[in-house]
PDB file of C-alpha atoms in Angstrom:
ATOM      1  CA  UNK A  23       0.041  -0.246   0.086  1.00 94.00           C
ATOM      2  CA  UNK A  24       1.367   3.987  -0.080  1.00 96.00           C
ATOM      3  CA  UNK A  25      -0.553   5.972   2.438  1.00 97.00           C
ATOM      4  CA  UNK A  26       0.048   9.886   2.758  1.00 97.00           C
ATOM      5  CA  UNK A  27      -1.591  11.904   5.173  1.00 98.00           C
ATOM      6  CA  UNK A  28      -1.408  15.750   5.019  1.00 98.00           C
ATOM      7  CA  UNK A  29      -1.080  17.117   9.202  1.00 97.00           C
ATOM      8  CA  UNK A  30      -1.462  20.852   9.947  1.00 97.00           C
ATOM      9  CA  UNK A  31      -1.975  22.345  13.620  1.00 96.00           C
ATOM     10  CA  UNK A  32      -5.483  20.606  13.833  1.00 97.00           C
ATOM     11  CA  UNK A  33      -4.808  16.904  12.657  1.00 97.00           C
ATOM     12  CA  UNK A  34      -4.585  15.292   9.678  1.00 98.00           C
ATOM     13  CA  UNK A  35      -6.110  17.461   7.013  1.00 98.00           C
ATOM     14  CA  UNK A  36      -6.280  14.785   3.739  1.00 98.00           C
ATOM     15  CA  UNK A  37      -5.219  11.875   3.264  1.00 98.00           C
ATOM     16  CA  UNK A  38      -5.140   8.817   0.003  1.00 98.00           C
ATOM     17  CA  UNK A  39      -4.352   5.604   0.398  1.00 98.00           C
ATOM     18  CA  UNK A  40      -3.869   2.703  -2.156  1.00 98.00           C
ATOM     19  CA  UNK A  41      -3.934   0.014  -2.395  1.00 97.00           C
ATOM     20  CA  UNK A  42      -0.895  -1.057  -4.844  1.00 96.00           C
ATOM     21  CA  UNK A  43      -2.225  -4.609  -5.755  1.00 96.00           C
ATOM     22  CA  UNK A  44      -5.483  -3.576  -6.853  1.00 96.00           C
ATOM     23  CA  UNK A  45      -5.311   0.417  -7.968  1.00 97.00           C
ATOM     24  CA  UNK A  46      -8.289   0.730  -5.232  1.00 98.00           C
ATOM     25  CA  UNK A  47      -8.006   4.161  -3.833  1.00 98.00           C
ATOM     26  CA  UNK A  48      -9.216   5.276  -0.812  1.00 98.00           C
ATOM     27  CA  UNK A  49      -9.674   9.457   0.345  1.00 98.00           C
ATOM     28  CA  UNK A  50     -11.192  12.402   3.153  1.00 98.00           C
ATOM     29  CA  UNK A  51     -10.506  15.907   3.157  1.00 98.00           C
ATOM     30  CA  UNK A  52     -11.211  17.269   6.657  1.00 98.00           C
ATOM     31  CA  UNK A  53     -14.834  18.140   7.171  1.00 98.00           C
ATOM     32  CA  UNK A  54     -15.713  16.350   3.566  1.00 98.00           C
ATOM     33  CA  UNK A  55     -16.700  12.986   4.309  1.00 98.00           C
ATOM     34  CA  UNK A  56     -14.116  10.024   3.387  1.00 98.00           C
ATOM     35  CA  UNK A  57     -14.392   8.372  -0.879  1.00 98.00           C
ATOM     36  CA  UNK A  58     -13.106   5.183  -2.181  1.00 98.00           C
ATOM     37  CA  UNK A  59     -12.546   5.648  -6.044  1.00 98.00           C
ATOM     38  CA  UNK A  60     -14.365   8.917  -6.084  1.00 97.00           C
ATOM     39  CA  UNK A  61     -17.665   7.071  -4.050  1.00 98.00           C
ATOM     40  CA  UNK A  62     -18.511   7.782  -0.633  1.00 98.00           C
ATOM     41  CA  UNK A  63     -17.848   5.084   2.004  1.00 98.00           C
ATOM     42  CA  UNK A  64     -19.832   4.107   5.226  1.00 98.00           C
ATOM     43  CA  UNK A  65     -18.515   2.287   8.102  1.00 98.00           C
ATOM     44  CA  UNK A  66     -20.794  -1.169   8.943  1.00 98.00           C
ATOM     45  CA  UNK A  67     -23.670  -0.968  11.277  1.00 98.00           C
ATOM     46  CA  UNK A  68     -22.475  -4.151  12.972  1.00 98.00           C
ATOM     47  CA  UNK A  69     -22.902  -4.299  17.057  1.00 97.00           C
ATOM     48  CA  UNK A  70     -21.847  -7.368  18.268  1.00 96.00           C
ATOM     49  CA  UNK A  71     -18.330  -9.287  17.733  1.00 96.00           C
ATOM     50  CA  UNK A  72     -20.254 -12.082  17.126  1.00 97.00           C
ATOM     51  CA  UNK A  73     -21.210 -10.764  13.915  1.00 97.00           C
ATOM     52  CA  UNK A  74     -18.289  -9.329  12.668  1.00 98.00           C
ATOM     53  CA  UNK A  75     -15.712 -10.033  10.674  1.00 98.00           C
ATOM     54  CA  UNK A  76     -12.039  -8.719  11.969  1.00 97.00           C
ATOM     55  CA  UNK A  77      -9.076  -7.442  10.987  1.00 96.00           C
ATOM     56  CA  UNK A  78      -6.323  -8.700  13.285  1.00 95.00           C
ATOM     57  CA  UNK A  79      -2.504  -7.382  12.776  1.00 92.00           C
ATOM     58  CA  UNK A  80      -0.757  -9.751  15.454  1.00 89.00           C
ATOM     59  CA  UNK A  81      -1.750 -11.815  18.203  1.00 89.00           C
ATOM     60  CA  UNK A  82      -5.025 -10.625  20.254  1.00 91.00           C
ATOM     61  CA  UNK A  83      -4.755 -11.745  24.044  1.00 89.00           C
ATOM     62  CA  UNK A  84      -8.102 -13.323  24.042  1.00 90.00           C
ATOM     63  CA  UNK A  85      -9.866 -14.710  20.924  1.00 92.00           C
ATOM     64  CA  UNK A  86     -13.002 -13.531  21.128  1.00 93.00           C
ATOM     65  CA  UNK A  87     -16.177 -15.417  18.788  1.00 93.00           C
ATOM     66  CA  UNK A  88     -16.333 -12.753  16.558  1.00 93.00           C
ATOM     67  CA  UNK A  89     -18.158 -14.529  13.309  1.00 94.00           C
ATOM     68  CA  UNK A  90     -14.976 -14.230  10.745  1.00 93.00           C
ATOM     69  CA  UNK A  91     -11.303 -12.775  11.522  1.00 92.00           C
ATOM     70  CA  UNK A  92      -8.801 -12.573   9.105  1.00 91.00           C
ATOM     71  CA  UNK A  93      -4.938 -10.910   8.536  1.00 90.00           C
ATOM     72  CA  UNK A  94      -4.373  -9.365   5.940  1.00 87.00           C
ATOM     73  CA  UNK A  95      -0.982  -6.771   6.899  1.00 85.00           C
ATOM     74  CA  UNK A  96      -1.204  -3.025   5.821  1.00 94.00           C
ATOM     75  CA  UNK A  97      -2.866  -1.054   9.157  1.00 96.00           C
ATOM     76  CA  UNK A  98      -3.378   1.714   6.440  1.00 97.00           C
ATOM     77  CA  UNK A  99      -5.209  -0.487   4.091  1.00 97.00           C
ATOM     78  CA  UNK A 100      -7.007  -2.276   7.454  1.00 97.00           C
ATOM     79  CA  UNK A 101      -8.294   1.657   8.195  1.00 98.00           C
ATOM     80  CA  UNK A 102      -9.423   1.637   5.087  1.00 98.00           C
ATOM     81  CA  UNK A 103     -11.848  -1.592   4.833  1.00 98.00           C
ATOM     82  CA  UNK A 104     -13.530  -0.531   8.086  1.00 98.00           C
ATOM     83  CA  UNK A 105     -14.384   2.628   7.304  1.00 98.00           C
ATOM     84  CA  UNK A 106     -15.748   1.315   4.182  1.00 98.00           C
ATOM     85  CA  UNK A 107     -17.775  -1.368   5.409  1.00 98.00           C
ATOM     86  CA  UNK A 108     -15.380  -4.130   3.865  1.00 97.00           C
ATOM     87  CA  UNK A 109     -14.807  -4.493   7.960  1.00 98.00           C
ATOM     88  CA  UNK A 110     -16.065  -4.262  11.063  1.00 98.00           C
ATOM     89  CA  UNK A 111     -12.993  -4.018  12.781  1.00 98.00           C
ATOM     90  CA  UNK A 112      -8.987  -3.926  13.685  1.00 97.00           C
ATOM     91  CA  UNK A 113      -7.709  -5.484  16.900  1.00 96.00           C
ATOM     92  CA  UNK A 114      -3.897  -4.943  17.105  1.00 93.00           C
ATOM     93  CA  UNK A 115      -2.079  -7.787  19.621  1.00 90.00           C
ATOM     94  CA  UNK A 116       0.791  -5.289  20.474  1.00 89.00           C
ATOM     95  CA  UNK A 117       1.893  -1.262  19.411  1.00 91.00           C
ATOM     96  CA  UNK A 118       4.216  -1.750  16.952  1.00 90.00           C
ATOM     97  CA  UNK A 119       2.369   0.895  14.621  1.00 95.00           C
ATOM     98  CA  UNK A 120       4.530   3.737  12.869  1.00 96.00           C
ATOM     99  CA  UNK A 121       2.468   7.128  12.540  1.00 97.00           C
ATOM    100  CA  UNK A 122       2.972   6.420   9.357  1.00 95.00           C
ATOM    101  CA  UNK A 123       0.985   3.441   8.967  1.00 96.00           C
ATOM    102  CA  UNK A 124      -1.937   4.588  10.279  1.00 97.00           C
ATOM    103  CA  UNK A 125      -2.677   7.727   9.570  1.00 98.00           C
ATOM    104  CA  UNK A 126      -4.273   8.212   6.374  1.00 98.00           C
ATOM    105  CA  UNK A 127      -6.568   5.280   7.215  1.00 98.00           C
ATOM    106  CA  UNK A 128      -7.594   6.972  10.379  1.00 98.00           C
ATOM    107  CA  UNK A 129      -8.311  10.321   8.728  1.00 98.00           C
ATOM    108  CA  UNK A 130     -10.269   8.294   6.376  1.00 98.00           C
ATOM    109  CA  UNK A 131     -11.825   6.340   8.981  1.00 98.00           C
ATOM    110  CA  UNK A 132     -13.201   9.610  11.088  1.00 98.00           C
ATOM    111  CA  UNK A 133     -14.261  11.235   7.943  1.00 98.00           C
ATOM    112  CA  UNK A 134     -16.401   7.818   7.293  1.00 98.00           C
ATOM    113  CA  UNK A 135     -17.778   7.652  10.312  1.00 98.00           C
ATOM    114  CA  UNK A 136     -16.018   4.271  12.384  1.00 98.00           C
ATOM    115  CA  UNK A 137     -14.128   4.381  15.915  1.00 98.00           C
ATOM    116  CA  UNK A 138     -10.304   4.243  15.814  1.00 98.00           C
ATOM    117  CA  UNK A 139      -8.886   4.742  18.858  1.00 97.00           C
ATOM    118  CA  UNK A 140      -5.244   3.924  21.340  1.00 96.00           C
ATOM    119  CA  UNK A 141      -5.693   0.409  23.387  1.00 94.00           C
ATOM    120  CA  UNK A 142      -4.297   2.519  26.076  1.00 93.00           C
ATOM    121  CA  UNK A 143      -5.830   6.339  25.242  1.00 95.00           C
ATOM    122  CA  UNK A 144      -3.104   7.670  23.840  1.00 96.00           C
ATOM    123  CA  UNK A 145      -3.139  10.069  20.997  1.00 97.00           C
ATOM    124  CA  UNK A 146      -2.687   9.106  17.502  1.00 97.00           C
ATOM    125  CA  UNK A 147      -2.666  12.097  15.986  1.00 97.00           C
ATOM    126  CA  UNK A 148       1.584  12.061  16.023  1.00 96.00           C
ATOM    127  CA  UNK A 149       4.399  13.469  14.485  1.00 92.00           C
ATOM    128  CA  UNK A 150       7.439  11.629  15.828  1.00 95.00           C
ATOM    129  CA  UNK A 151       8.730   8.643  14.120  1.00 94.00           C
ATOM    130  CA  UNK A 152       9.464   6.291  16.609  1.00 96.00           C
ATOM    131  CA  UNK A 153       5.784   6.633  18.667  1.00 96.00           C
ATOM    132  CA  UNK A 154       4.396   3.381  18.424  1.00 96.00           C
ATOM    133  CA  UNK A 155       0.154   2.537  18.860  1.00 96.00           C
ATOM    134  CA  UNK A 156      -1.941  -0.301  19.586  1.00 95.00           C
ATOM    135  CA  UNK A 157      -5.193   0.523  17.244  1.00 96.00           C
ATOM    136  CA  UNK A 158      -8.197  -0.942  17.521  1.00 97.00           C
ATOM    137  CA  UNK A 159     -10.918   0.141  15.138  1.00 98.00           C
ATOM    138  CA  UNK A 160     -14.441  -0.372  14.503  1.00 98.00           C
ATOM    139  CA  UNK A 161     -17.291   0.675  12.137  1.00 98.00           C
ATOM    140  CA  UNK A 162     -19.955   1.409  15.992  1.00 98.00           C
ATOM    141  CA  UNK A 163     -18.561   2.485  19.326  1.00 98.00           C
ATOM    142  CA  UNK A 164     -20.312  -0.493  20.569  1.00 98.00           C
ATOM    143  CA  UNK A 165     -18.641  -3.301  18.665  1.00 98.00           C
ATOM    144  CA  UNK A 166     -15.768  -1.109  19.373  1.00 98.00           C
ATOM    145  CA  UNK A 167     -16.231  -2.012  23.352  1.00 96.00           C
ATOM    146  CA  UNK A 168     -16.556  -5.046  22.553  1.00 96.00           C
ATOM    147  CA  UNK A 169     -13.003  -5.950  20.842  1.00 96.00           C
ATOM    148  CA  UNK A 170     -11.171  -4.009  23.801  1.00 94.00           C
ATOM    149  CA  UNK A 171     -11.693  -7.676  25.191  1.00 93.00           C
ATOM    150  CA  UNK A 172      -9.395  -9.334  22.820  1.00 92.00           C
ATOM    151  CA  UNK A 173      -6.569  -7.553  23.989  1.00 88.00           C
ATOM    152  CA  UNK A 174      -3.818  -8.448  26.441  1.00 74.00           C
ATOM    153  CA  UNK A 175      -5.433  -6.959  29.415  1.00 63.00           C
ATOM    154  CA  UNK A 176      -9.175  -5.639  28.384  1.00 50.00           C
ATOM    155  CA  UNK A 177      -9.610  -2.233  30.137  1.00 45.00           C
ATOM    156  CA  UNK A 178      -6.027  -1.708  30.906  1.00 45.00           C
ATOM    157  CA  UNK A 179      -3.607   0.222  29.285  1.00 42.00           C
ATOM    158  CA  UNK A 180      -0.758  -1.901  28.150  1.00 38.00           C
TER     159      UNK A 180
END
């Protein structure tokens, strides 16, 4: 994938994530929504983990009864799939994603209406290349809360 995100004083401004295998481009501009190949996108409405298709990055602390799971590899592409409803959620098994891995997908999720957080509650919008974060994302707040149970120490910072 190619993932680009422009930051200004207010955070992420413009994002472009391109799946190099398929040529599909997902974009967002702060306050203007998110698009995939020019068409508006929105996340899915799944609220229960039992109904969710999630993507994993690393091994979760707890296996949940999700409907299905995938391990696809690119945080940026995974976030774009959550934003578009192709996936219901994302669970990182550890804090290893750098800002360039997720900032483009973060803006795309926010503009589409999906939820994205750091598992330990830390700020995601950072420019320091040495920072690492553990990402949780979901199409709905209810599913995001359900996915927290997959963390190594649910409810506690990691």
